[in-house]
Amino acid sequence: MLITGGGSGIGQACVLRILAEGGQVVAADISAEGLADTVGKAGDLGARLTTVAMDISDEASVRAGVAEAISVLGGLDTLVNAAGILRSSHLEQTTLADFEQVVRINLTGTFLVTRESIGALREGNGPAVVNFSSTSAHFAHPYMGAYAASKGGVLSMTHAWASEFAKAGIRFNCVQPGSISSGMTDGTGASRQSVGPGLPDDADYTLFGKVAPALPLGDGAIFAEPDAVAGVVAMLGSRDAYFITGTEVRIDGGSHM
């Protein structure tokens, strides 16, 4: 399995979950420090983990990184496109460079990695792709227009690819995390492909009342841990999901029931 964004947050949680289930993983990330942290947390399971430096916004880096991953794995059965960034700002203060960076990493990056992987996936065993959309693709997340646009694009691409490759037996699905603690939401991620600045200083927090999770988390927490997503990703990437394709799973504690 190839997992992008494996150096922090939900991507790292996915790496650790698949290793715990006995899988062989190539974790890709732009951050060497983040990948080293993942290796450290893997402990003895690290014998089945290989790390690859990859900038998913750079076509040459993706080509080299995916080729290395396929070589290490001896093919490719599952791809998890977890790498991404979040940028929050008022619309009138959003620069074109900021908007394009979010789209370049979240949307174009998903396209690039998937395109380079599709040949190997055609030859894979029960091949599957798990993309990362977001609850923001369907529901209002203020100050996050660029992020919402990129994740809506990922959702649409996933449906298109699910149809295109159904006869080839390659499954494409999305997860849509919401209210999940990660480097993207708390500003502590090691990689610029998994972290972004917080909300504007004058943000109206009353706008976020409708995105609060319904399920209790304990200790007053408002974000679930990344493992809430990792377990779903593990299922969608496995043979357990052999009859699931072209859909999305919302993981938000009932925020958008």
XYZ file of N, CA and C in Angstrom:
771
model
N 0.837 -1.189 0.000
C 0.000 0.000 0.000
C 0.880 1.250 0.000
N 0.507 2.209 -0.826
C 1.165 3.507 -0.844
C 0.244 4.514 -0.173
N 0.765 5.233 0.809
C -0.012 6.238 1.541
C 0.731 7.560 1.478
N 0.124 8.563 0.845
C 0.733 9.882 0.835
C 0.335 10.636 2.102
N 1.125 11.651 2.440
C 0.861 12.384 3.673
C 1.134 11.545 4.906
N 2.013 10.549 4.767
C 2.251 9.592 5.845
C 3.143 10.094 6.961
N 3.537 11.365 6.908
C 4.439 11.898 7.920
C 3.764 12.553 9.098
N 2.444 12.669 9.083
C 1.754 13.309 10.210
C 0.261 13.081 10.108
N -0.444 13.430 11.178
C -1.901 13.467 11.180
C -2.579 12.183 10.772
N -3.627 12.329 9.964
C -4.433 11.175 9.570
C -3.634 10.238 8.682
N -2.785 10.789 7.810
C -1.961 9.932 6.962
C -1.061 9.038 7.780
N -0.452 9.600 8.813
C 0.396 8.799 9.688
C -0.426 7.741 10.419
N -1.620 8.115 10.870
C -2.492 7.150 11.549
C -2.853 6.001 10.619
N -3.053 6.290 9.338
C -3.355 5.244 8.368
C -2.170 4.297 8.206
N -0.969 4.862 8.131
C 0.232 4.030 8.028
C 0.315 3.069 9.208
N 0.154 3.595 10.409
C 0.285 2.767 11.611
C -0.815 1.720 11.691
N -2.014 2.055 11.244
C -3.120 1.089 11.272
C -2.866 -0.069 10.304
N -2.426 0.257 9.090
C -2.178 -0.803 8.109
C -1.028 -1.692 8.558
N 0.003 -1.102 9.125
C 1.107 -1.908 9.652
C 0.613 -2.835 10.753
N -0.243 -2.318 11.630
C -0.775 -3.132 12.727
C -1.612 -4.291 12.215
N -2.204 -4.125 11.024
C -3.012 -5.189 10.436
C -2.176 -6.139 9.578
N -0.873 -5.913 9.555
C 0.010 -6.841 8.858
C 0.393 -6.446 7.455
N 0.012 -5.248 7.032
C 0.297 -4.824 5.672
C 1.707 -4.295 5.482
N 2.115 -4.237 4.228
C 3.378 -3.616 3.851
C 3.058 -2.239 3.291
N 3.764 -1.219 3.785
C 3.402 0.158 3.472
C 4.607 0.947 2.984
N 4.373 1.754 1.965
C 5.300 2.828 1.609
C 4.609 4.126 1.999
N 5.222 4.853 2.920
C 4.698 6.142 3.370
C 5.437 7.246 2.636
N 4.700 8.108 1.970
C 5.294 9.218 1.233
C 4.923 10.533 1.890
N 5.863 11.457 1.902
C 5.611 12.777 2.478
C 6.705 13.719 2.001
N 6.424 14.997 2.032
C 7.431 15.986 1.666
C 8.416 16.235 2.809
N 8.018 15.868 4.021
C 8.810 16.147 5.213
C 9.622 14.944 5.671
N 10.946 15.059 5.630
C 11.808 13.988 6.141
C 11.613 13.821 7.638
N 11.416 14.937 8.341
C 11.205 14.872 9.791
C 9.914 14.123 10.124
N 8.892 14.395 9.341
C 7.627 13.700 9.570
C 7.735 12.211 9.320
N 8.408 11.840 8.260
C 8.585 10.420 7.961
C 9.411 9.731 9.036
N 10.422 10.423 9.551
C 11.226 9.853 10.638
C 10.368 9.638 11.880
N 9.448 10.553 12.134
C 8.533 10.407 13.272
C 7.635 9.196 13.085
N 7.161 8.982 11.867
C 6.321 7.815 11.581
C 7.098 6.523 11.802
N 8.333 6.493 11.342
C 9.175 5.310 11.550
C 9.361 5.046 13.031
N 9.595 6.102 13.792
C 9.774 5.936 15.227
C 8.533 5.390 15.899
N 7.375 5.878 15.508
C 6.129 5.416 16.105
C 5.774 4.002 15.658
N 6.268 3.588 14.507
C 5.983 2.228 14.020
C 6.702 1.176 14.841
N 7.833 1.537 15.434
C 8.564 0.591 16.272
C 8.950 -0.669 15.528
N 8.667 -1.820 16.133
C 9.030 -3.106 15.538
C 8.289 -3.381 14.233
N 7.134 -2.708 14.034
C 6.377 -2.905 12.803
C 7.065 -2.246 11.614
N 8.065 -1.429 11.891
C 8.761 -0.701 10.844
C 9.490 -1.578 9.853
N 9.621 -2.860 10.140
C 10.260 -3.772 9.188
C 9.457 -3.868 7.897
N 8.164 -3.557 7.978
C 7.305 -3.592 6.785
C 6.986 -2.190 6.270
N 7.770 -1.208 6.707
C 7.539 0.181 6.312
C 8.739 0.741 5.558
N 8.465 1.353 4.426
C 9.472 2.085 3.664
C 8.983 3.509 3.501
N 9.883 4.470 3.583
C 9.495 5.864 3.413
C 10.087 6.432 2.129
N 9.335 7.323 1.515
C 9.742 7.947 0.255
C 9.458 9.438 0.341
N 10.452 10.251 0.034
C 10.248 11.697 -0.027
C 9.496 12.030 -1.317
N 8.389 12.744 -1.171
C 7.588 13.078 -2.352
C 6.846 14.388 -2.127
N 6.933 15.275 -3.097
C 6.141 16.502 -3.130
C 5.031 16.268 -4.136
N 3.814 16.061 -3.658
C 2.741 15.665 -4.568
C 2.317 16.785 -5.508
N 2.781 18.001 -5.252
C 2.457 19.103 -6.155
C 3.436 19.218 -7.315
N 4.477 18.376 -7.310
C 5.521 18.422 -8.321
C 5.485 17.145 -9.154
N 5.246 17.276 -10.448
C 5.050 16.110 -11.315
C 6.260 15.185 -11.322
N 7.471 15.755 -11.409
C 8.673 14.922 -11.442
C 8.862 14.175 -10.135
N 8.586 14.840 -9.022
C 8.714 14.194 -7.721
C 7.721 13.046 -7.585
N 6.512 13.251 -8.076
C 5.497 12.193 -8.017
C 5.909 10.999 -8.878
N 6.384 11.267 -10.068
C 6.795 10.163 -10.938
C 7.885 9.321 -10.277
N 8.879 10.003 -9.721
C 9.982 9.279 -9.083
C 9.515 8.555 -7.831
N 8.696 9.219 -7.015
C 8.246 8.629 -5.758
C 7.345 7.431 -5.952
N 6.401 7.536 -6.883
C 5.493 6.412 -7.150
C 6.263 5.240 -7.738
N 7.187 5.528 -8.637
C 7.991 4.448 -9.226
C 8.792 3.728 -8.156
N 9.350 4.474 -7.216
C 10.100 3.854 -6.121
C 9.190 2.993 -5.257
N 8.007 3.505 -4.969
C 7.062 2.746 -4.145
C 6.661 1.441 -4.816
N 6.371 1.498 -6.101
C 5.980 0.292 -6.835
C 7.115 -0.711 -6.865
N 8.332 -0.217 -7.009
C 9.496 -1.103 -7.016
C 9.667 -1.792 -5.673
N 9.532 -1.034 -4.591
C 9.687 -1.593 -3.244
C 8.606 -2.632 -2.958
N 7.361 -2.316 -3.342
C 6.233 -3.191 -3.052
C 6.115 -4.355 -4.026
N 6.794 -4.257 -5.151
C 6.655 -5.282 -6.179
C 5.328 -5.209 -6.886
N 4.755 -4.013 -6.960
C 3.434 -3.791 -7.538
C 2.660 -2.852 -6.637
N 1.356 -2.739 -6.863
C 0.544 -1.859 -6.016
C -0.891 -2.367 -5.985
N -1.371 -2.621 -4.771
C -2.752 -3.063 -4.584
C -3.662 -1.933 -4.127
N -3.122 -1.041 -3.279
C -3.949 0.009 -2.693
C -3.190 1.323 -2.642
N -3.870 2.388 -3.024
C -3.337 3.741 -2.933
C -4.236 4.558 -2.023
N -3.622 5.264 -1.073
C -4.352 6.171 -0.187
C -3.792 7.576 -0.385
N -4.610 8.463 -0.925
C -4.206 9.844 -1.166
C -4.603 10.718 0.022
N -3.769 10.693 1.061
C -4.110 11.416 2.291
C -3.450 12.787 2.393
N -2.428 13.056 1.591
C -1.710 14.322 1.701
C -2.612 15.495 1.336
N -2.482 16.581 2.073
C -3.270 17.767 1.761
C -2.905 18.916 2.684
N -3.382 20.099 2.333
C -3.171 21.269 3.174
C -4.492 21.998 3.372
N -4.542 22.798 4.418
C -5.695 23.650 4.709
C -5.211 25.082 4.864
N -5.845 25.997 4.155
C -5.590 27.422 4.322
C -6.920 28.103 4.586
N -6.972 28.926 5.612
C -8.203 29.616 5.987
C -7.988 31.117 5.919
N -8.908 31.830 5.282
C -8.809 33.283 5.208
C -10.120 33.855 4.707
N -10.319 35.146 4.946
C -11.446 35.835 4.339
C -11.271 35.835 2.827
N -12.376 35.756 2.103
C -12.322 35.723 0.649
C -11.510 36.886 0.089
N -11.798 38.100 0.562
C -11.136 39.267 -0.014
C -9.663 39.357 0.349
N -9.223 38.531 1.317
C -7.818 38.511 1.706
C -7.081 37.279 1.173
N -7.771 36.469 0.402
C -7.161 35.263 -0.168
C -6.424 35.626 -1.446
N -5.120 35.393 -1.466
C -4.350 35.686 -2.661
C -4.518 34.572 -3.687
N -4.267 34.893 -4.928
C -4.316 33.879 -5.977
C -3.294 32.782 -5.702
N -2.127 33.169 -5.206
C -1.091 32.169 -4.910
C -1.556 31.195 -3.842
N -2.222 31.713 -2.795
C -2.722 30.833 -1.732
C -3.795 29.888 -2.262
N -4.722 30.438 -3.061
C -5.795 29.607 -3.617
C -5.217 28.514 -4.505
N -4.294 28.895 -5.372
C -3.723 27.926 -6.295
C -2.859 26.890 -5.591
N -2.217 27.256 -4.472
C -1.418 26.282 -3.736
C -2.305 25.184 -3.149
N -3.447 25.577 -2.585
C -4.366 24.598 -2.016
C -4.874 23.649 -3.092
N -5.295 24.207 -4.222
C -5.805 23.376 -5.319
C -4.683 22.508 -5.895
N -3.493 23.076 -6.016
C -2.363 22.332 -6.586
C -2.040 21.103 -5.752
N -2.028 21.238 -4.441
C -1.673 20.107 -3.579
C -2.846 19.151 -3.408
N -3.999 19.673 -3.023
C -5.116 18.795 -2.684
C -5.750 18.117 -3.899
N -5.955 18.878 -4.960
C -6.660 18.346 -6.131
C -5.693 17.826 -7.193
N -4.792 18.708 -7.644
C -3.846 18.280 -8.668
C -2.925 17.191 -8.147
N -2.524 17.284 -6.884
C -1.670 16.260 -6.299
C -2.332 14.895 -6.290
N -3.605 14.859 -5.958
C -4.348 13.597 -5.989
C -4.393 13.038 -7.403
N -4.624 13.914 -8.375
C -4.610 13.490 -9.781
C -3.249 12.929 -10.180
N -2.178 13.635 -9.858
C -0.849 13.209 -10.279
C -0.477 11.846 -9.700
N -0.690 11.669 -8.407
C -0.316 10.403 -7.769
C -1.153 9.259 -8.317
N -2.434 9.502 -8.516
C -3.303 8.446 -9.031
C -2.939 8.094 -10.470
N -2.671 9.102 -11.281
C -2.289 8.840 -12.668
C -1.025 7.989 -12.761
N -0.046 8.295 -11.925
C 1.200 7.541 -11.972
C 1.043 6.131 -11.401
N 0.017 5.921 -10.596
C -0.190 4.625 -9.946
C -1.104 3.691 -10.721
N -1.871 4.232 -11.666
C -2.955 3.451 -12.249
C -2.456 2.230 -13.014
N -1.306 2.340 -13.666
C -0.790 1.180 -14.386
C -0.534 0.004 -13.474
N 0.094 0.260 -12.321
C 0.367 -0.804 -11.354
C -0.915 -1.308 -10.718
N -1.857 -0.405 -10.460
C -3.124 -0.815 -9.861
C -3.898 -1.753 -10.795
N -3.786 -1.548 -12.089
C -4.457 -2.452 -13.043
C -4.008 -3.901 -12.856
N -2.768 -4.073 -12.408
C -2.213 -5.415 -12.205
C -2.292 -5.852 -10.753
N -2.921 -5.031 -9.914
C -2.949 -5.305 -8.479
C -3.935 -6.386 -8.081
N -3.845 -6.788 -6.823
C -4.724 -7.796 -6.241
C -5.856 -7.087 -5.500
N -7.065 -7.126 -6.064
C -8.189 -6.416 -5.466
C -7.913 -4.934 -5.340
N -7.478 -4.271 -6.402
C -6.975 -2.910 -6.303
C -8.022 -1.893 -5.849
N -7.557 -0.929 -5.074
C -8.452 0.091 -4.535
C -7.695 1.397 -4.347
N -8.426 2.490 -4.504
C -7.910 3.823 -4.226
C -8.835 4.480 -3.215
N -8.247 5.047 -2.158
C -9.014 5.791 -1.162
C -8.533 7.234 -1.199
N -9.409 8.115 -1.628
C -9.089 9.533 -1.699
C -9.636 10.278 -0.494
N -9.034 11.417 -0.218
C -9.472 12.234 0.913
C -10.220 13.461 0.407
N -11.529 13.406 0.553
C -12.359 14.581 0.366
C -12.529 15.220 1.752
N -13.653 15.819 2.025
C -13.894 16.478 3.312
C -15.374 16.769 3.429
N -15.851 16.927 4.658
C -17.235 17.367 4.830
C -17.452 18.734 4.193
N -16.368 19.497 4.017
C -16.504 20.821 3.399
C -16.897 20.742 1.937
N -16.786 19.566 1.330
C -17.196 19.409 -0.066
C -18.706 19.511 -0.218
N -19.445 19.221 0.851
C -20.905 19.245 0.801
C -21.527 20.304 1.695
N -20.812 20.718 2.735
C -21.404 21.581 3.749
C -20.554 22.834 3.956
N -21.186 23.881 4.444
C -20.514 25.171 4.578
C -19.465 25.166 5.684
N -18.220 25.424 5.301
C -17.126 25.637 6.241
C -16.583 27.038 5.974
N -16.969 28.007 6.771
C -16.582 29.386 6.476
C -15.075 29.595 6.470
N -14.640 30.534 5.650
C -13.234 30.933 5.510
C -12.386 29.872 4.799
N -13.002 28.846 4.275
C -12.249 27.737 3.682
C -12.669 27.482 2.237
N -12.899 28.550 1.474
C -13.382 28.391 0.111
C -12.452 27.594 -0.778
N -11.154 27.883 -0.714
C -10.194 27.158 -1.552
C -10.142 25.690 -1.164
N -10.122 25.425 0.122
C -10.076 24.046 0.601
C -11.330 23.289 0.172
N -12.498 23.924 0.355
C -13.756 23.282 -0.022
C -13.790 22.988 -1.518
N -13.303 23.944 -2.322
C -13.288 23.740 -3.770
C -12.393 22.564 -4.147
N -11.229 22.479 -3.518
C -10.303 21.382 -3.833
C -10.876 20.042 -3.422
N -11.526 19.989 -2.278
C -12.071 18.721 -1.805
C -13.338 18.324 -2.564
N -14.095 19.311 -3.028
C -15.209 19.002 -3.912
C -14.713 18.415 -5.217
N -13.582 18.936 -5.697
C -12.979 18.387 -6.904
C -12.514 16.962 -6.721
N -11.917 16.670 -5.573
C -11.485 15.300 -5.285
C -12.686 14.359 -5.282
N -13.772 14.799 -4.688
C -14.986 13.987 -4.650
C -15.479 13.680 -6.068
N -15.536 14.703 -6.919
C -16.025 14.511 -8.281
C -15.088 13.619 -9.096
N -13.774 13.820 -8.936
C -12.820 12.968 -9.644
C -12.976 11.515 -9.223
N -13.204 11.297 -7.956
C -13.339 9.937 -7.450
C -14.512 9.226 -8.102
N -15.629 9.918 -8.229
C -16.792 9.323 -8.884
C -16.499 9.035 -10.357
N -15.839 9.977 -11.021
C -15.516 9.779 -12.437
C -14.597 8.582 -12.632
N -13.578 8.484 -11.783
C -12.631 7.372 -11.901
C -13.272 6.043 -11.540
N -14.178 6.060 -10.558
C -14.862 4.812 -10.187
C -15.607 4.237 -11.371
N -16.232 5.110 -12.160
C -16.939 4.663 -13.356
C -15.958 4.214 -14.432
N -14.920 5.001 -14.649
C -13.961 4.714 -15.718
C -13.258 3.377 -15.538
N -12.966 3.019 -14.280
C -12.158 1.830 -14.024
C -12.933 0.684 -13.385
N -14.268 0.780 -13.368
C -15.067 -0.287 -12.760
C -14.846 -1.620 -13.464
N -14.839 -1.620 -14.785
C -14.663 -2.870 -15.527
C -13.269 -3.452 -15.348
N -12.323 -2.592 -14.964
C -10.971 -3.074 -14.684
C -10.858 -3.601 -13.259
N -11.938 -3.456 -12.491
C -11.946 -3.983 -11.124
C -11.239 -3.107 -10.107
N -10.973 -1.847 -10.451
C -10.314 -0.939 -9.507
C -11.380 -0.114 -8.804
N -11.419 -0.203 -7.494
C -12.416 0.525 -6.706
C -11.874 1.894 -6.303
N -12.714 2.911 -6.397
C -12.377 4.274 -5.983
C -13.427 4.767 -4.996
N -12.982 5.158 -3.819
C -13.880 5.710 -2.807
C -13.217 6.894 -2.103
N -14.028 7.643 -1.397
C -13.554 8.796 -0.625
C -13.889 8.619 0.850
N -13.055 9.180 1.690
C -13.455 9.470 3.064
C -13.649 10.976 3.161
N -14.568 11.381 4.030
C -14.848 12.798 4.254
C -14.732 13.097 5.743
N -13.510 13.350 6.227
C -13.335 13.652 7.642
C -13.911 15.023 8.001
N -14.386 15.099 9.225
C -14.814 16.373 9.809
C -14.635 16.286 11.306
N -14.188 17.371 11.920
C -13.949 17.391 13.372
C -12.948 16.306 13.790
N -11.860 16.190 13.028
C -10.799 15.229 13.327
C -9.526 15.993 13.676
N -8.901 15.624 14.769
C -7.647 16.257 15.178
C -6.524 15.792 14.266
N -5.784 16.749 13.717
C -4.645 16.416 12.860
C -3.770 17.641 12.746
N -2.619 17.472 12.115
C -1.760 18.620 11.876
C -2.475 19.693 11.082
N -3.439 19.280 10.258
C -4.172 20.235 9.438
C -5.077 21.118 10.279
N -5.643 20.551 11.357
C -6.594 21.308 12.160
C -5.978 21.992 13.364
N -4.868 21.449 13.870
C -4.296 22.059 15.069
C -2.993 22.810 14.821
N -2.531 22.798 13.551
C -1.352 23.578 13.216
C -0.047 22.995 13.690
N -0.002 21.693 13.960
C 1.226 21.086 14.470
C 1.846 20.082 13.510
N 1.294 19.934 12.333
C 1.829 18.951 11.390
C 3.242 19.292 10.960
N 4.006 18.258 10.644
C 5.404 18.468 10.286
C 5.576 18.886 8.838
N 4.580 18.633 8.017
C 4.724 18.838 6.582
C 3.842 19.954 6.082
N 4.338 20.739 5.115
C 3.478 21.753 4.532
C 2.380 21.111 3.680
N 2.447 19.808 3.492
C 1.366 19.107 2.814
C 0.427 18.448 3.826
N 0.495 18.876 5.061
C -0.469 18.376 6.043
C -0.781 19.404 7.107
N -0.438 20.657 6.871
C -0.649 21.665 7.899
C -0.968 23.011 7.255
N -1.745 23.806 7.934
C -2.033 25.156 7.465
C -2.320 26.052 8.645
N -2.252 27.364 8.439
C -2.527 28.286 9.519
C -3.964 28.208 9.963
N -4.247 28.714 11.163
C -5.587 28.651 11.717
C -6.521 29.666 11.095
N -7.667 29.845 11.740
C -8.689 30.751 11.237
C -8.240 32.204 11.372
N -8.856 33.097 10.617
C -8.543 34.519 10.759
C -8.745 34.988 12.199
N -7.968 35.975 12.618
C -8.047 36.462 13.994
C -9.432 36.963 14.355
N -10.139 37.498 13.367
C -11.479 38.045 13.637
C -12.586 37.095 13.174
N -12.285 35.815 13.100
C -13.274 34.830 12.655
C -14.496 34.828 13.564
N -15.651 34.650 12.973
C -16.908 34.551 13.715
C -17.145 33.077 14.053
N -16.836 32.708 15.288
C -16.905 31.297 15.676
C -18.340 30.792 15.795
N -19.314 31.696 15.842
C -20.696 31.225 15.896
C -21.075 30.512 14.599
N -20.336 30.784 13.521
C -20.625 30.126 12.244
C -20.296 28.640 12.265
N -19.528 28.228 13.274
C -19.097 26.840 13.331
C -19.985 25.968 14.209
N -21.031 26.547 14.772
C -21.895 25.776 15.645
C -22.524 24.584 14.965
N -22.842 24.736 13.688
C -23.522 23.653 12.975
C -22.580 22.566 12.488
N -21.284 22.723 12.696
C -20.352 21.667 12.294
C -19.776 20.936 13.501
N -20.313 21.213 14.691
C -19.856 20.524 15.893
C -20.372 19.091 15.895
N -19.563 18.123 16.333
C -20.018 16.724 16.341
C -21.151 16.492 17.327
N -22.062 15.602 16.967
C -23.161 15.246 17.855
C -22.733 14.207 18.884
N -21.837 13.317 18.490
C -21.382 12.274 19.401
C -20.440 12.858 20.457
N -20.592 12.438 21.714
C -19.687 12.938 22.764
C -18.298 12.324 22.635
N -17.281 13.138 22.905
C -15.903 12.673 22.805
C -15.216 12.579 24.161
N -15.804 13.158 25.180
C -15.216 13.100 26.514
C -14.205 14.196 26.750
N -14.078 14.612 27.985
C -13.114 15.633 28.398
C -13.298 16.939 27.641
N -14.494 17.179 27.142
C -14.770 18.425 26.462
C -14.132 18.551 25.095
N -13.614 17.462 24.554
C -12.944 17.501 23.258
C -13.943 17.803 22.147
N -13.483 18.505 21.118
C -14.329 18.794 19.964
C -13.809 18.119 18.699
N -12.638 17.493 18.792
C -12.067 16.769 17.656
C -11.799 15.321 18.046
N -12.178 14.395 17.177
C -11.832 12.990 17.376
C -10.389 12.761 16.952
N -9.803 11.657 17.401
C -8.426 11.330 17.046
C -8.356 10.789 15.607
N -7.195 10.891 14.972
C -7.058 10.434 13.583
C -7.398 8.973 13.363
N -7.323 8.157 14.417
C -7.623 6.734 14.224
C -9.088 6.499 13.842
N -9.940 7.500 14.091
C -11.337 7.379 13.683
C -11.457 7.270 12.169
N -10.528 7.897 11.471
C -10.506 7.840 10.012
C -9.689 6.653 9.521
N -8.595 6.370 10.198
C -7.685 5.309 9.745
C -8.386 3.958 9.642
N -9.274 3.661 10.568
C -9.978 2.383 10.522
C -10.871 2.261 9.302
N -11.516 3.354 8.917
C -12.373 3.347 7.732
C -11.529 3.211 6.469
N -10.405 3.925 6.431
C -9.506 3.822 5.285
C -9.011 2.388 5.127
N -8.647 1.759 6.229
C -8.172 0.374 6.180
C -9.235 -0.548 5.596
N -10.484 -0.330 5.981
C -11.570 -1.161 5.448
C -11.768 -0.920 3.958
N -11.825 0.349 3.542
C -12.068 0.661 2.132
C -10.946 0.182 1.228
N -9.740 0.110 1.768
C -8.609 -0.358 0.980
C -8.439 -1.857 0.968
N -9.280 -2.561 1.718
C -9.141 -4.015 1.847
C -10.192 -4.760 1.041
N -10.067 -6.071 1.017
C -11.050 -6.907 0.324
C -12.406 -6.909 1.016
N -12.449 -6.467 2.270
C -13.739 -6.366 2.954
C -14.695 -5.430 2.210
N -14.131 -4.492 1.456
C -14.946 -3.515 0.728
C -15.040 -3.863 -0.765
N -15.009 -5.156 -1.085
C -14.929 -5.580 -2.486
C -16.118 -5.130 -3.325
N -17.251 -4.788 -2.685
C -18.451 -4.388 -3.423
C -18.797 -2.922 -3.171
N -17.801 -2.134 -2.784
C -18.012 -0.709 -2.521
C -17.133 0.100 -3.462
N -17.758 0.922 -4.277
C -16.996 1.822 -5.145
C -17.860 3.014 -5.526
N -17.201 4.129 -5.836
C -17.896 5.319 -6.296
C -18.722 6.006 -5.239
N -18.270 5.929 -3.988
C -19.038 6.556 -2.922
C -18.095 7.199 -1.914
N -18.677 7.784 -0.878
C -17.890 8.446 0.156
C -18.435 8.102 1.533
N -17.550 8.097 2.508
C -17.931 7.816 3.887
C -17.615 9.051 4.718
N -18.643 9.627 5.292
C -18.477 10.818 6.125
C -18.115 10.386 7.546
N -17.059 10.966 8.079
C -16.565 10.605 9.418
C -16.503 11.878 10.227
N -17.630 12.250 10.837
C -17.722 13.570 11.469
C -18.502 13.578 12.778
N -18.739 12.389 13.347
C -19.452 12.342 14.622
C -20.882 12.821 14.551
N -21.463 12.790 13.363
C -22.849 13.217 13.222
C -23.031 14.707 13.071
N -21.972 15.408 12.712
C -22.074 16.862 12.557
C -23.088 17.266 11.496
N -23.246 16.433 10.489
C -24.086 16.799 9.351
C -25.173 15.753 9.097
N -25.837 15.343 10.154
C -26.906 14.351 10.016
C -28.091 14.966 9.258
